[in-house]
Each structure stands twice: as C-alpha cells, then as structure tokens.
Short mmCIF file of C-alpha atoms and ligand atoms in Angstrom, two decimals:
data_model
loop_
_atom_site.label_atom_id
_atom_site.label_comp_id
_atom_site.label_asym_id
_atom_site.label_seq_id
_atom_site.Cartn_x
_atom_site.Cartn_y
_atom_site.Cartn_z
CA MET C 1 38.18 -52.21 -126.44
CA LYS C 2 38.48 -53.22 -122.80
CA TYR C 3 37.78 -49.81 -121.26
CA LEU C 4 34.56 -49.49 -123.29
CA ASP C 5 33.35 -52.99 -122.40
CA THR C 6 34.05 -52.43 -118.72
CA VAL C 7 32.17 -49.14 -118.63
CA LEU C 8 29.19 -50.43 -120.64
CA ASP C 9 28.98 -53.55 -118.43
CA MET C 10 29.00 -51.39 -115.36
CA ILE C 11 26.14 -49.27 -116.75
CA SER C 12 24.05 -52.33 -117.68
CA ARG C 13 24.48 -53.67 -114.17
CA ARG C 14 23.70 -50.38 -112.51
CA ASP C 15 20.80 -49.26 -114.72
CA PRO C 16 19.27 -52.50 -116.04
CA ALA C 17 15.78 -51.02 -116.27
CA GLN C 18 16.78 -47.96 -118.31
CA PRO C 19 16.73 -49.17 -121.93
CA GLU C 20 16.63 -45.78 -123.67
CA PHE C 21 19.47 -44.46 -121.50
CA ARG C 22 21.58 -47.53 -122.18
CA GLN C 23 20.82 -47.30 -125.92
CA ALA C 24 22.01 -43.66 -126.06
CA VAL C 25 25.16 -44.32 -124.02
CA GLU C 26 26.06 -47.40 -126.03
CA GLU C 27 25.67 -45.53 -129.34
CA VAL C 28 27.92 -42.66 -128.25
CA PHE C 29 30.57 -44.59 -126.35
CA ARG C 30 31.01 -47.37 -128.97
CA SER C 31 31.58 -44.79 -131.69
CA LEU C 32 34.31 -43.13 -129.61
CA GLU C 33 36.74 -46.05 -129.78
CA PRO C 34 39.22 -44.33 -132.16
CA VAL C 35 39.15 -41.21 -129.98
CA LEU C 36 39.78 -43.16 -126.77
CA GLU C 37 42.65 -45.02 -128.42
CA GLU C 38 44.31 -41.79 -129.47
CA ARG C 39 43.75 -40.04 -126.12
CA PRO C 40 44.50 -42.43 -123.20
CA GLU C 41 44.18 -39.54 -120.73
CA TYR C 42 40.38 -39.82 -121.03
CA GLU C 43 40.44 -43.34 -119.63
CA GLU C 44 42.95 -42.33 -116.94
CA ALA C 45 40.56 -39.59 -115.77
CA SER C 46 37.47 -41.89 -115.93
CA ILE C 47 35.75 -39.46 -118.30
CA LEU C 48 33.21 -42.01 -119.59
CA GLU C 49 32.17 -43.10 -116.09
CA ARG C 50 31.67 -39.48 -115.10
CA LEU C 51 29.64 -38.59 -118.22
CA ALA C 52 27.35 -41.58 -117.69
CA GLU C 53 26.41 -40.38 -114.19
CA PRO C 54 24.38 -37.14 -114.02
CA GLU C 55 25.78 -34.59 -111.58
CA ARG C 56 22.40 -34.51 -109.86
CA THR C 57 18.89 -35.95 -110.38
CA ILE C 58 15.84 -34.46 -108.71
CA ILE C 59 12.54 -36.38 -108.53
CA PHE C 60 9.52 -34.79 -106.92
CA ARG C 61 5.77 -35.00 -106.34
CA VAL C 62 3.53 -32.66 -108.33
CA PRO C 63 0.05 -32.42 -106.78
CA TRP C 64 -2.54 -30.26 -108.58
CA LEU C 65 -6.31 -29.72 -108.60
CA ASP C 66 -8.32 -30.66 -111.71
CA ASP C 67 -11.40 -28.71 -112.83
CA ALA C 68 -13.64 -30.95 -110.71
CA GLY C 69 -11.62 -29.96 -107.63
CA ARG C 70 -9.99 -33.39 -107.27
CA CYS C 71 -6.35 -33.70 -106.32
CA ARG C 72 -4.20 -35.35 -109.00
CA VAL C 73 -0.59 -36.40 -108.54
CA ASN C 74 2.18 -36.58 -111.15
CA ARG C 75 5.91 -37.17 -110.92
CA GLY C 76 8.36 -34.38 -111.78
CA TYR C 77 12.03 -34.71 -112.72
CA ARG C 78 15.12 -32.70 -113.51
CA VAL C 79 18.27 -34.55 -114.58
CA GLN C 80 21.29 -32.23 -114.33
CA ALA C 81 23.82 -34.04 -116.49
CA THR C 82 26.82 -31.72 -116.61
CA SER C 83 27.78 -28.14 -115.82
CA THR C 84 31.26 -28.41 -117.34
CA LEU C 85 30.65 -25.95 -120.17
CA GLY C 86 27.98 -23.75 -118.56
CA PRO C 87 24.66 -23.82 -116.69
CA TYR C 88 22.65 -27.05 -117.08
CA LYS C 89 20.59 -26.54 -120.24
CA GLY C 90 17.85 -28.57 -121.88
CA GLY C 91 14.13 -28.93 -122.31
CA LEU C 92 11.18 -30.13 -120.25
CA ARG C 93 8.98 -32.89 -121.64
CA PHE C 94 5.36 -33.43 -120.50
CA HIS C 95 4.14 -36.77 -121.84
CA PRO C 96 2.57 -39.85 -120.18
CA THR C 97 5.55 -42.02 -121.26
CA VAL C 98 8.11 -39.85 -119.41
CA ASN C 99 10.29 -41.81 -116.99
CA LEU C 100 13.82 -41.67 -115.64
CA SER C 101 15.29 -43.73 -118.49
CA ILE C 102 13.92 -41.39 -121.16
CA LEU C 103 15.01 -38.23 -119.36
CA LYS C 104 18.48 -39.63 -118.68
CA PHE C 105 18.89 -40.51 -122.35
CA LEU C 106 17.77 -37.02 -123.37
CA ALA C 107 20.07 -35.34 -120.82
CA PHE C 108 22.96 -37.51 -121.99
CA GLU C 109 22.42 -36.60 -125.67
CA GLN C 110 22.18 -32.97 -124.66
CA ILE C 111 25.77 -33.04 -123.33
CA PHE C 112 27.25 -33.57 -126.80
CA LYS C 113 24.64 -31.52 -128.66
CA ASN C 114 25.23 -28.49 -126.47
CA ALA C 115 29.00 -28.90 -126.76
CA LEU C 116 28.66 -28.95 -130.55
CA THR C 117 26.98 -25.51 -130.54
CA THR C 118 30.25 -24.09 -129.02
CA LEU C 119 28.07 -21.88 -126.77
CA PRO C 120 28.67 -21.90 -122.97
CA LEU C 121 26.00 -24.51 -122.17
CA GLY C 122 26.00 -27.44 -119.76
CA ALA C 123 23.31 -30.09 -120.19
CA GLY C 124 20.13 -31.32 -118.51
CA LYS C 125 16.60 -32.48 -119.18
CA GLY C 126 13.43 -32.71 -117.15
CA GLY C 127 9.71 -33.09 -117.28
CA SER C 128 6.78 -35.06 -116.02
CA ASP C 129 4.43 -37.92 -116.87
CA PHE C 130 1.66 -35.29 -116.93
CA ASP C 131 -0.36 -35.41 -120.19
CA PRO C 132 -1.47 -31.96 -121.39
CA LYS C 133 -3.79 -33.60 -123.97
CA GLY C 134 -7.44 -33.19 -123.07
CA LYS C 135 -6.68 -30.84 -120.15
CA SER C 136 -8.17 -27.36 -119.93
CA ASP C 137 -5.89 -24.30 -119.97
CA ALA C 138 -6.68 -23.79 -116.28
CA GLU C 139 -5.62 -27.37 -115.45
CA VAL C 140 -2.39 -26.97 -117.42
CA MET C 141 -1.72 -23.71 -115.54
CA ARG C 142 -2.28 -25.29 -112.12
CA PHE C 143 -0.05 -28.20 -113.04
CA CYS C 144 2.72 -25.89 -114.31
CA GLN C 145 2.52 -23.76 -111.17
CA SER C 146 2.83 -26.79 -108.90
CA PHE C 147 5.66 -28.26 -111.00
CA MET C 148 7.58 -24.97 -110.90
CA THR C 149 7.02 -24.49 -107.16
CA GLU C 150 9.42 -27.40 -106.59
CA LEU C 151 11.61 -27.00 -109.68
CA SER C 152 12.33 -23.34 -108.83
CA LYS C 153 14.50 -24.48 -105.90
CA HIS C 154 16.93 -26.14 -108.30
CA ILE C 155 17.20 -23.78 -111.29
CA GLY C 156 18.25 -20.21 -112.03
CA PRO C 157 19.73 -18.16 -114.89
CA ASN C 158 23.29 -19.14 -113.87
CA THR C 159 22.45 -22.62 -112.57
CA ASP C 160 19.98 -24.41 -114.83
CA VAL C 161 17.91 -22.98 -117.68
CA PRO C 162 15.06 -25.25 -118.87
CA ALA C 163 13.09 -24.84 -122.13
CA GLY C 164 10.38 -26.73 -124.05
CA ASP C 165 10.25 -30.21 -125.58
CA ILE C 166 7.34 -32.58 -126.33
CA GLY C 167 4.18 -31.26 -124.67
CA VAL C 168 5.86 -28.05 -123.51
CA GLY C 169 5.29 -25.14 -125.89
CA ALA C 170 4.55 -21.43 -125.64
CA ARG C 171 1.54 -21.91 -123.33
CA GLU C 172 3.39 -24.07 -120.79
CA ILE C 173 6.55 -21.89 -120.86
CA GLY C 174 4.36 -18.87 -120.09
CA PHE C 175 2.77 -20.51 -117.03
CA LEU C 176 6.12 -21.90 -115.81
CA TYR C 177 7.87 -18.56 -116.20
CA GLY C 178 5.07 -16.65 -114.46
CA GLN C 179 5.30 -18.90 -111.41
CA TYR C 180 9.12 -18.80 -111.30
CA LYS C 181 9.12 -15.02 -111.44
CA ARG C 182 6.58 -14.83 -108.65
CA LEU C 183 8.51 -17.19 -106.38
CA ALA C 184 11.97 -15.74 -107.08
CA ASN C 185 10.76 -12.12 -107.09
CA GLU C 186 13.08 -11.55 -110.04
CA ALA C 187 12.61 -11.18 -113.77
CA THR C 188 15.45 -13.25 -115.21
CA GLY C 189 16.21 -15.40 -118.24
CA VAL C 190 15.55 -18.59 -116.26
CA LEU C 191 13.64 -20.29 -119.09
CA THR C 192 14.16 -20.07 -122.84
CA GLY C 193 11.44 -20.29 -125.44
CA LYS C 194 9.69 -17.35 -123.78
CA SER C 195 7.37 -15.25 -125.88
CA PRO C 196 9.23 -12.44 -127.73
CA GLY C 197 6.85 -10.00 -126.00
CA TRP C 198 8.47 -10.66 -122.59
CA GLY C 199 12.09 -11.71 -123.02
CA GLY C 200 12.01 -14.45 -125.63
CA SER C 201 14.24 -14.51 -128.68
CA LEU C 202 12.93 -14.19 -132.19
CA VAL C 203 13.56 -17.40 -134.19
CA ARG C 204 13.43 -19.66 -131.10
CA PRO C 205 10.11 -21.25 -132.24
CA GLU C 206 11.54 -21.82 -135.73
CA ALA C 207 15.06 -22.76 -134.62
CA THR C 208 15.00 -26.55 -134.32
CA GLY C 209 13.21 -27.15 -137.63
CA TYR C 210 15.13 -24.47 -139.51
CA GLY C 211 18.43 -25.73 -138.10
CA THR C 212 17.65 -29.31 -139.10
CA VAL C 213 17.04 -28.23 -142.69
CA TYR C 214 20.16 -26.00 -142.72
CA PHE C 215 22.14 -29.04 -141.60
CA ALA C 216 20.57 -31.31 -144.25
CA ARG C 217 21.32 -28.69 -146.91
CA GLU C 218 25.01 -28.68 -145.89
CA MET C 219 25.17 -32.47 -146.12
CA MET C 220 23.52 -32.49 -149.54
CA ALA C 221 25.89 -29.79 -150.78
CA LYS C 222 28.92 -31.71 -149.50
CA ALA C 223 27.74 -34.71 -151.55
CA GLY C 224 27.04 -32.59 -154.63
CA GLU C 225 23.28 -33.01 -154.23
CA SER C 226 20.48 -30.59 -153.38
CA LEU C 227 17.17 -30.31 -151.55
CA GLU C 228 15.65 -28.25 -154.35
CA GLY C 229 12.64 -30.06 -155.78
CA ALA C 230 13.22 -32.98 -153.36
CA VAL C 231 10.19 -34.88 -152.09
CA CYS C 232 10.51 -34.91 -148.29
CA THR C 233 8.66 -36.91 -145.66
CA ILE C 234 8.25 -35.53 -142.15
CA SER C 235 6.91 -37.29 -139.05
CA GLY C 236 5.25 -35.44 -136.19
CA SER C 237 3.20 -32.27 -136.53
CA GLY C 238 4.44 -30.33 -133.52
CA ASN C 239 6.99 -27.55 -133.21
CA VAL C 240 9.92 -29.24 -134.91
CA ALA C 241 7.88 -30.80 -137.74
CA GLN C 242 6.10 -27.53 -138.53
CA PHE C 243 9.24 -25.44 -138.99
CA THR C 244 11.07 -28.24 -140.79
CA ALA C 245 8.22 -28.10 -143.31
CA ARG C 246 8.37 -24.31 -143.55
CA LYS C 247 12.11 -24.19 -144.25
CA LEU C 248 11.85 -27.02 -146.77
CA GLN C 249 9.18 -25.03 -148.62
CA GLU C 250 11.42 -21.95 -148.59
CA LEU C 251 14.28 -23.93 -150.13
CA GLY C 252 12.07 -25.26 -152.91
CA ALA C 253 11.67 -28.80 -151.55
CA ARG C 254 8.27 -30.53 -151.31
CA PRO C 255 7.18 -31.76 -147.85
CA VAL C 256 4.48 -34.40 -148.43
CA SER C 257 3.68 -35.89 -145.02
CA MET C 258 3.03 -35.10 -141.38
CA SER C 259 1.85 -37.34 -138.59
CA ASP C 260 0.84 -37.62 -134.96
CA SER C 261 0.58 -40.57 -132.60
CA SER C 262 -2.67 -41.63 -134.33
CA GLY C 263 -1.58 -41.69 -138.00
CA THR C 264 -0.05 -40.03 -141.05
CA ILE C 265 -1.37 -37.77 -143.82
CA HIS C 266 0.12 -38.03 -147.32
CA ASP C 267 -0.27 -34.99 -149.59
CA PRO C 268 1.60 -35.74 -152.84
CA ASP C 269 1.06 -32.19 -154.16
CA GLY C 270 3.04 -30.89 -151.20
CA ILE C 271 2.14 -29.15 -147.95
CA ASP C 272 2.36 -25.52 -149.09
CA GLU C 273 2.44 -22.34 -147.02
CA GLU C 274 -1.33 -22.06 -146.76
CA LYS C 275 -1.81 -25.70 -145.77
CA LEU C 276 0.96 -25.39 -143.19
CA ALA C 277 -0.76 -22.35 -141.68
CA TRP C 278 -3.90 -24.52 -141.41
CA ILE C 279 -1.89 -27.25 -139.60
CA MET C 280 -0.42 -24.71 -137.19
CA GLU C 281 -3.89 -23.43 -136.30
CA LEU C 282 -5.11 -27.03 -135.89
CA LYS C 283 -2.20 -28.18 -133.73
CA ASN C 284 -1.21 -25.08 -131.77
CA ARG C 285 -4.60 -23.53 -131.05
CA LYS C 286 -7.42 -26.02 -131.62
CA ARG C 287 -5.21 -28.88 -130.40
CA GLY C 288 -6.81 -31.23 -132.96
CA ARG C 289 -5.61 -34.39 -134.71
CA ILE C 290 -3.74 -34.60 -138.05
CA ARG C 291 -6.51 -36.81 -139.47
CA GLU C 292 -8.58 -33.61 -139.84
CA TYR C 293 -6.11 -32.42 -142.51
CA ALA C 294 -6.95 -35.43 -144.68
CA ASP C 295 -10.67 -34.75 -144.31
CA HIS C 296 -10.25 -31.02 -145.00
CA PHE C 297 -7.88 -31.22 -148.00
CA GLY C 298 -9.10 -34.56 -149.38
CA VAL C 299 -5.80 -36.47 -149.15
CA GLU C 300 -4.90 -39.94 -147.89
CA TYR C 301 -4.79 -40.74 -144.19
CA HIS C 302 -2.85 -43.79 -143.01
CA ASP C 303 -4.41 -44.74 -139.70
CA GLY C 304 -1.89 -45.90 -137.10
CA ALA C 305 0.98 -45.73 -139.62
CA ASN C 306 4.21 -43.72 -139.78
CA PRO C 307 5.37 -41.93 -142.98
CA TRP C 308 8.34 -44.19 -143.85
CA SER C 309 6.55 -46.20 -146.54
CA ILE C 310 6.06 -43.02 -148.62
CA PRO C 311 8.78 -42.76 -151.30
CA CYS C 312 11.01 -39.73 -150.73
CA THR C 313 14.43 -38.22 -151.40
CA ALA C 314 14.87 -37.02 -147.82
CA ALA C 315 13.18 -38.12 -144.58
CA PHE C 316 12.88 -35.97 -141.45
CA PRO C 317 11.78 -37.87 -138.33
CA CYS C 318 10.52 -35.09 -136.03
CA ALA C 319 8.25 -36.86 -133.51
CA THR C 320 9.91 -39.06 -130.89
CA GLN C 321 12.55 -41.68 -130.00
CA ASN C 322 12.70 -45.04 -131.79
CA GLU C 323 10.01 -44.11 -134.34
CA LEU C 324 12.02 -45.36 -137.34
CA ASP C 325 13.23 -48.98 -137.07
CA GLY C 326 15.37 -51.30 -139.18
CA SER C 327 12.55 -52.36 -141.46
CA ASP C 328 11.43 -48.74 -141.99
CA ALA C 329 15.03 -47.91 -142.91
CA GLN C 330 15.08 -50.80 -145.38
CA THR C 331 11.87 -49.46 -146.97
CA LEU C 332 13.42 -46.00 -147.26
CA VAL C 333 16.55 -47.42 -148.89
CA GLU C 334 14.46 -49.37 -151.41
CA SER C 335 12.41 -46.29 -152.32
CA GLY C 336 15.60 -44.36 -153.18
CA CYS C 337 15.86 -42.13 -150.12
CA ARG C 338 19.20 -40.20 -150.09
CA LEU C 339 19.19 -38.57 -146.68
CA VAL C 340 17.71 -38.98 -143.19
CA ALA C 341 18.06 -35.99 -140.85
CA GLU C 342 16.83 -36.28 -137.27
CA GLY C 343 14.75 -33.37 -136.02
CA ALA C 344 13.72 -35.52 -133.05
CA ASN C 345 16.06 -37.00 -130.45
CA MET C 346 17.13 -40.60 -131.25
CA PRO C 347 14.20 -41.33 -133.61
CA CYS C 348 16.20 -43.98 -135.51
CA THR C 349 16.80 -47.28 -133.73
CA PRO C 350 20.38 -48.65 -133.78
CA GLU C 351 19.27 -51.18 -136.44
CA ALA C 352 17.90 -48.35 -138.61
CA VAL C 353 21.16 -46.40 -138.37
CA GLU C 354 23.08 -49.50 -139.35
CA VAL C 355 20.88 -50.12 -142.41
CA LEU C 356 21.12 -46.49 -143.54
CA GLN C 357 24.88 -46.26 -143.15
CA ARG C 358 25.49 -49.63 -144.79
CA SER C 359 23.31 -48.60 -147.75
CA GLY C 360 25.05 -45.28 -148.33
CA VAL C 361 22.14 -43.09 -147.20
CA MET C 362 23.42 -39.85 -145.67
CA TYR C 363 22.44 -39.88 -142.00
CA ALA C 364 22.41 -36.88 -139.64
CA PRO C 365 22.12 -37.79 -135.95
CA GLY C 366 19.83 -35.58 -133.88
CA LYS C 367 22.54 -34.26 -131.61
CA ALA C 368 24.01 -32.46 -134.63
CA ALA C 369 20.98 -31.89 -136.86
CA ASN C 370 18.54 -30.62 -134.20
CA ALA C 371 21.04 -28.54 -132.21
CA GLY C 372 19.60 -25.32 -133.65
CA GLY C 373 16.88 -25.25 -130.96
CA VAL C 374 19.24 -25.21 -128.03
CA ALA C 375 21.63 -22.95 -129.94
CA VAL C 376 18.98 -20.24 -130.23
CA SER C 377 18.13 -20.89 -126.57
CA GLY C 378 21.77 -20.02 -125.90
CA LEU C 379 21.32 -16.84 -127.95
CA GLU C 380 18.18 -16.04 -125.93
CA MET C 381 20.27 -16.30 -122.74
CA SER C 382 22.82 -13.88 -124.21
CA GLN C 383 20.13 -11.37 -125.18
CA ASN C 384 18.53 -11.64 -121.72
CA ALA C 385 21.91 -11.06 -120.04
CA MET C 386 22.48 -7.96 -122.20
CA ARG C 387 18.85 -6.86 -121.77
CA LEU C 388 18.40 -6.28 -125.48
CA ASN C 389 16.85 -8.09 -128.41
CA TRP C 390 18.32 -8.91 -131.78
CA THR C 391 16.24 -8.78 -134.97
CA PHE C 392 14.86 -11.89 -136.67
CA ALA C 393 17.47 -11.60 -139.43
CA GLU C 394 20.33 -11.28 -136.92
CA VAL C 395 19.30 -14.39 -134.94
CA ASP C 396 18.54 -16.41 -138.08
CA SER C 397 21.92 -15.64 -139.59
CA ARG C 398 23.67 -16.63 -136.34
CA LEU C 399 21.66 -19.87 -136.34
CA GLU C 400 22.67 -20.60 -139.91
CA GLU C 401 26.35 -19.97 -139.10
CA ILE C 402 26.17 -22.23 -136.04
CA MET C 403 24.60 -25.07 -138.07
CA LYS C 404 27.24 -24.69 -140.79
CA LYS C 405 29.97 -24.86 -138.17
CA ILE C 406 28.47 -27.94 -136.50
CA HIS C 407 28.37 -29.58 -139.91
CA ALA C 408 31.97 -28.62 -140.69
CA ASP C 409 33.23 -29.73 -137.25
CA ALA C 410 31.38 -33.07 -137.45
CA TYR C 411 32.62 -33.69 -140.98
CA SER C 412 36.22 -32.89 -140.15
CA ALA C 413 36.13 -35.07 -137.01
CA SER C 414 34.80 -37.93 -139.17
CA GLU C 415 37.83 -37.44 -141.44
CA GLN C 416 40.25 -37.14 -138.53
CA TYR C 417 39.08 -40.45 -137.04
CA GLY C 418 39.14 -42.31 -140.33
CA ASP C 419 35.57 -42.53 -141.66
CA PRO C 420 34.76 -39.40 -143.72
CA GLY C 421 31.03 -38.70 -143.98
CA ASN C 422 30.16 -40.80 -140.91
CA TYR C 423 28.30 -38.09 -139.01
CA VAL C 424 27.65 -40.36 -136.02
CA LEU C 425 31.38 -40.68 -135.43
CA GLY C 426 31.99 -37.04 -136.34
CA ALA C 427 29.31 -35.48 -134.13
CA ASN C 428 30.07 -37.73 -131.16
CA ALA C 429 33.83 -37.21 -131.42
CA ALA C 430 33.61 -33.42 -131.86
CA GLY C 431 31.10 -32.95 -129.01
CA PHE C 432 32.84 -35.41 -126.70
CA THR C 433 36.37 -34.04 -127.04
CA ARG C 434 35.11 -30.51 -126.33
CA VAL C 435 33.49 -31.50 -123.04
CA ALA C 436 36.12 -34.10 -122.09
CA ASP C 437 39.01 -31.63 -122.51
CA ALA C 438 37.17 -29.13 -120.30
CA MET C 439 36.68 -31.86 -117.68
CA LEU C 440 40.41 -32.58 -117.69
CA ASP C 441 41.09 -28.87 -117.13
CA GLN C 442 38.62 -28.65 -114.23
CA GLY C 443 39.89 -31.59 -112.19
CA VAL C 444 37.97 -34.28 -110.36
CA VAL C 445 34.59 -32.65 -109.72
P1 NDP D 1 5.63 -31.29 -129.85
O1 NDP D 1 4.97 -31.67 -128.58
O2 NDP D 1 5.44 -29.93 -130.39
O3 NDP D 1 5.21 -32.32 -131.01
C1 NDP D 1 5.44 -33.67 -130.86
C2 NDP D 1 4.89 -34.39 -132.08
O4 NDP D 1 5.34 -35.74 -132.06
C3 NDP D 1 3.38 -34.45 -132.11
O5 NDP D 1 2.93 -34.47 -133.43
C4 NDP D 1 3.10 -35.77 -131.40
O6 NDP D 1 1.86 -36.36 -131.74
C5 NDP D 1 4.22 -36.63 -131.93
N1 NDP D 1 4.54 -37.66 -130.95
C6 NDP D 1 4.91 -37.49 -129.66
N2 NDP D 1 5.07 -38.67 -129.04
C7 NDP D 1 4.79 -39.59 -129.96
C8 NDP D 1 4.76 -41.01 -129.93
N3 NDP D 1 5.07 -41.68 -128.81
N4 NDP D 1 4.44 -41.65 -131.09
C9 NDP D 1 4.12 -40.96 -132.22
N5 NDP D 1 4.11 -39.63 -132.29
C10 NDP D 1 4.45 -38.97 -131.19
O7 NDP D 1 7.19 -31.60 -129.62
P2 NDP D 1 8.45 -31.04 -130.43
O8 NDP D 1 8.12 -30.83 -131.85
O9 NDP D 1 9.03 -29.93 -129.64
O10 NDP D 1 9.47 -32.27 -130.28
C11 NDP D 1 9.55 -33.31 -131.26
C12 NDP D 1 10.89 -34.02 -131.13
O11 NDP D 1 11.95 -33.07 -131.34
C13 NDP D 1 11.19 -34.64 -129.77
O12 NDP D 1 11.98 -35.80 -129.97
C14 NDP D 1 12.05 -33.59 -129.07
O13 NDP D 1 12.86 -34.15 -128.07
C15 NDP D 1 12.86 -33.10 -130.25
N6 NDP D 1 13.47 -31.79 -130.12
C16 NDP D 1 12.73 -30.68 -129.82
C17 NDP D 1 13.33 -29.44 -129.74
C18 NDP D 1 12.55 -28.20 -129.51
O14 NDP D 1 13.14 -27.12 -129.57
N7 NDP D 1 11.24 -28.26 -129.30
C19 NDP D 1 14.78 -29.28 -129.89
C20 NDP D 1 15.46 -30.50 -130.30
C21 NDP D 1 14.82 -31.69 -130.37
P3 NDP D 1 0.66 -36.36 -130.67
O15 NDP D 1 0.11 -34.97 -130.72
O16 NDP D 1 -0.30 -37.40 -131.13
O17 NDP D 1 1.27 -36.69 -129.33
O1 2IT D 2 16.22 -31.46 -127.20
C1 2IT D 2 16.48 -30.25 -127.21
O2 2IT D 2 17.57 -29.81 -127.59
C2 2IT D 2 15.44 -29.31 -126.74
N1 2IT D 2 14.35 -29.75 -126.40
C3 2IT D 2 15.73 -27.84 -126.64
C4 2IT D 2 16.53 -27.54 -125.41
C5 2IT D 2 16.69 -26.07 -125.09
O3 2IT D 2 17.19 -25.81 -124.00
O4 2IT D 2 16.35 -25.21 -125.90
#
C-alpha cells in the first residue's frame, strides 16, 4: 500500500539509527493495511505520521555522587508519545543498554497497549542508561533523586505518570516518589507501582505476570485447550517472570525455567510455591544470580543460554526485547509448543513471529498480553484520585475482566479484518482505531 510505504520510508530516512523503534513501527503499521483501506480518513488526517512522532522528547543530564564521592554522569530520558486518551503513561527503565531507539519503541508500543485497556491513559516511556546492578542502596537513592530533580519539571498526576520497568522496582519507585513529593510539596499519584503502605494499589506488583497468564488462558480456552498440567517455560526472573510463574502454579500449570542475562535454570519437577519464594528473596532482596538456584536445588544450569530449547506446551518470554529469534521459534515449534505469550515488550523478533504464525502456534503480542501492568497502574491512579484503596480481590477481579475484554476485542478485530485468531492484527487494529478515532475528534494537535 502506497501510504504505508511512504510513511515507513520517511521514518527510515529520519531515524536511520533507531532499529528497535523502526522494528516496532513497521510491525504495527504493516499489520494495519486492511484497516487503512477501510478507513481512508486516517490517511487524510496523517494519523500514522503523527503517531510515529512523539509529542515531546526530553533528554537530560543526571549527575550523581558515588560512594567514593566521585561525580558520575548518566543520561535521562522521557518520551511523551501521546496524550490523546489521557496523561502520558508508561514505565521507566534503568539499564545500561537504554537509548533513544529503545525508549521510542517502548513508548510507541505503549500507545496501543494503553488504548487496549480502555482506561483514560496516554502513552510514554523513559529511563536512563544507569545500571542499578552492583550499586549500593545509597548510590541508587542519589541517582534517583538527581533523575527526579529534572524529570519532576515534566510530569504530574494529570500530565505524565511514570511507573517501573526493567531495573525500576519498589526500591527505585520509593526513592523517585520521595524526591518528587519533596520538590512539588504535594502528595499526589504522580507515580504508580508505589508501595501499598503509601498510596500504591494492591495487585500492581502481580499485575503484569497475572495478566499475561489470564490472557494466555483465554487464548487456550478459545482454541479448546487448557493450561492445566501444561509444562511452561519462562525467561527472565524479575517482576514479570516471577508473577507469571505464580499464576501458572495457581492454575495447575508447571513452570520449569527461569533465566537472567547470564543463563537459564531448568527444573523439570516444576518451580513450586516454595522455590518461587526462594527466587523472590534471591532476586528482590539479595540481588543475586539465577545460577544460585541450580546450585541450591540441584538442577541444570545452562550458562549463557535462553530457555527456548526446553520442550514446553507454552512459552512466556518475560525478560527483554528480541530475546526469542527465528531459530528459537523453530525449536519451539519442533518441540510441540502450542502457545507463546509475551510478558516482555517485543521479545519475539519479526522472524520468530512469522515462524510461529506460519506453524499454527498461538501467539500473543506483548501489547495485549502484558497490558495488565499498566491497567492496574490505571486503577492505582483512580484509587489515588478518590483517596481510597480497593481490596486485593476487587483489583484482581477488575484486572481479570480487563484482560478478558482485551482478548475479546483483539479476537473480534482479527475476525473483522479477515484473519481470525491473528492476535497481532487484532491487537494492533483494536488499539489503533481507538486512539486514531480520538485523534480525528480532537483535530490537528
Ligand atoms: P526486571 O528488572 O524486574 O527483570 C528483568 C529480567 O530480565 C531480569 O531477570 C533480567 O536479568 C532479565 N534481562 C534484562 N535485560 C536482559 C537482557 N538484555 N538479556 C537477558 N536478560 C535480560 O524487569 P521486569 O520484569 O519489570 O520487565 C521484564 C520485561 O517486561 C521488560 O520487557 C518490560 O518492558 C516488560 N514489562 C514490564 C512491566 C512491568 O509492570 N514491570 C509491564 C509490561 C511489560 P538480569 O538481572 O541479568 O539483568
Ligand atoms: O511496559 C509497560 O507497560 C510497563 N512497564 C508498565 C507501565 C505502567 O505505567 O505501569
């Protein structure tokens, strides 16, 4: 389609050095061809061009003092993609690989993910190339305070509401919130993922992993299959991986792997509740490596490897982008895998998605499957605005309803545009039309 080619050419020319951003845009826009053909008004209003350009991008210096008293300097970012449906909303990532391409891809994905939740949420993403690994708590605090000193000028409960992502968990959110509150002289819901003791929502820590499994359960049910008794592989061992494992256990499935950037453990008997509690202590408090699990429980450790060579019924990539490639997908297909659900953002490469879809493996793209995290962030904003807190059961049941609705909306959009069960088409079309229609209503802004 000419409009698509023109827009994608323009983006390649303008952002040649942003491969992850171009990958994400290409995946979404190419899938939208049937939608654009049916709705010429989107082309007339240059909706694609506008979505591919963030409303605002802020890049700033973050100087901080290490424990030896030396000044260190990192780069901070906030990409404010769209405020069409509500305040900019999306996480902060602290990882040495963070750059503008990665944050623009994440902010772009967030547009459609947040639209799919049907909550009043715009989209954004931010972070820094700061590496919390190996830093003391005091160093992390000083970094967070310096980062927030600049970021605070650009955010607010009705403007932009950041949350966590890789490298930003409960500890970092606490330090960031403390500094924001001090600077603004206001106690507001400016960040989500806060501790439940001071304004956070119950279920926010669990939400992304639980939501991913709720989504996978819906897909299995639609196909007349089930997660019960299913052997499941999981990558990562952080927030999303941990609660994916917990919900799989609850539903009677058997999670058998977890990983980190050094390697993978394989526990064929299954990671049960007690072993998961051990992993949480290791990862969230001791900040150790997953290899220690293999030593402690006497299971296999695959140094430098990912989990995709382990035979499974369902695979849950929950670590990072492009961690599952075409040849991994081929291995999964050959081992009889039935479903891949993305807890992480864009963990499957375009080649992997192609292999999975061609081979009839059910595939849930992250923007649908992992939307439970931002959905409960949206519920945290509502509770903060009302100055009251819902119970765990109340939030969890709302999360479950939201995931069911995202599944139903994505499935019915895949039918409407002629490829039932293609969740890439369905999720992109459903999220896109919601935000694009609102853009038409709001004029050229
Ligand atoms: P955490 O920081 O809690 O955990 C990240 C995990 O992924 C760690 O085990 C980490 O290993 C591993 N990992 C990170 N980078 C790499 C890499 N380059 N190669 C291999 N392994 C890596 O992050 P989250 O669990 O919060 O996030 C995981 C994914 O889920 C990300 O893609 C994030 O964008 C996405 N996501 C998160 C949401 C949330 O609510 N937190 C919501 C929706 C999506 P190591 O310790 O060795 O670095
Ligand atoms: O990728 C994501 O959706 C997140 N990191 C969570 C964003 C949020 O605002 O809760």
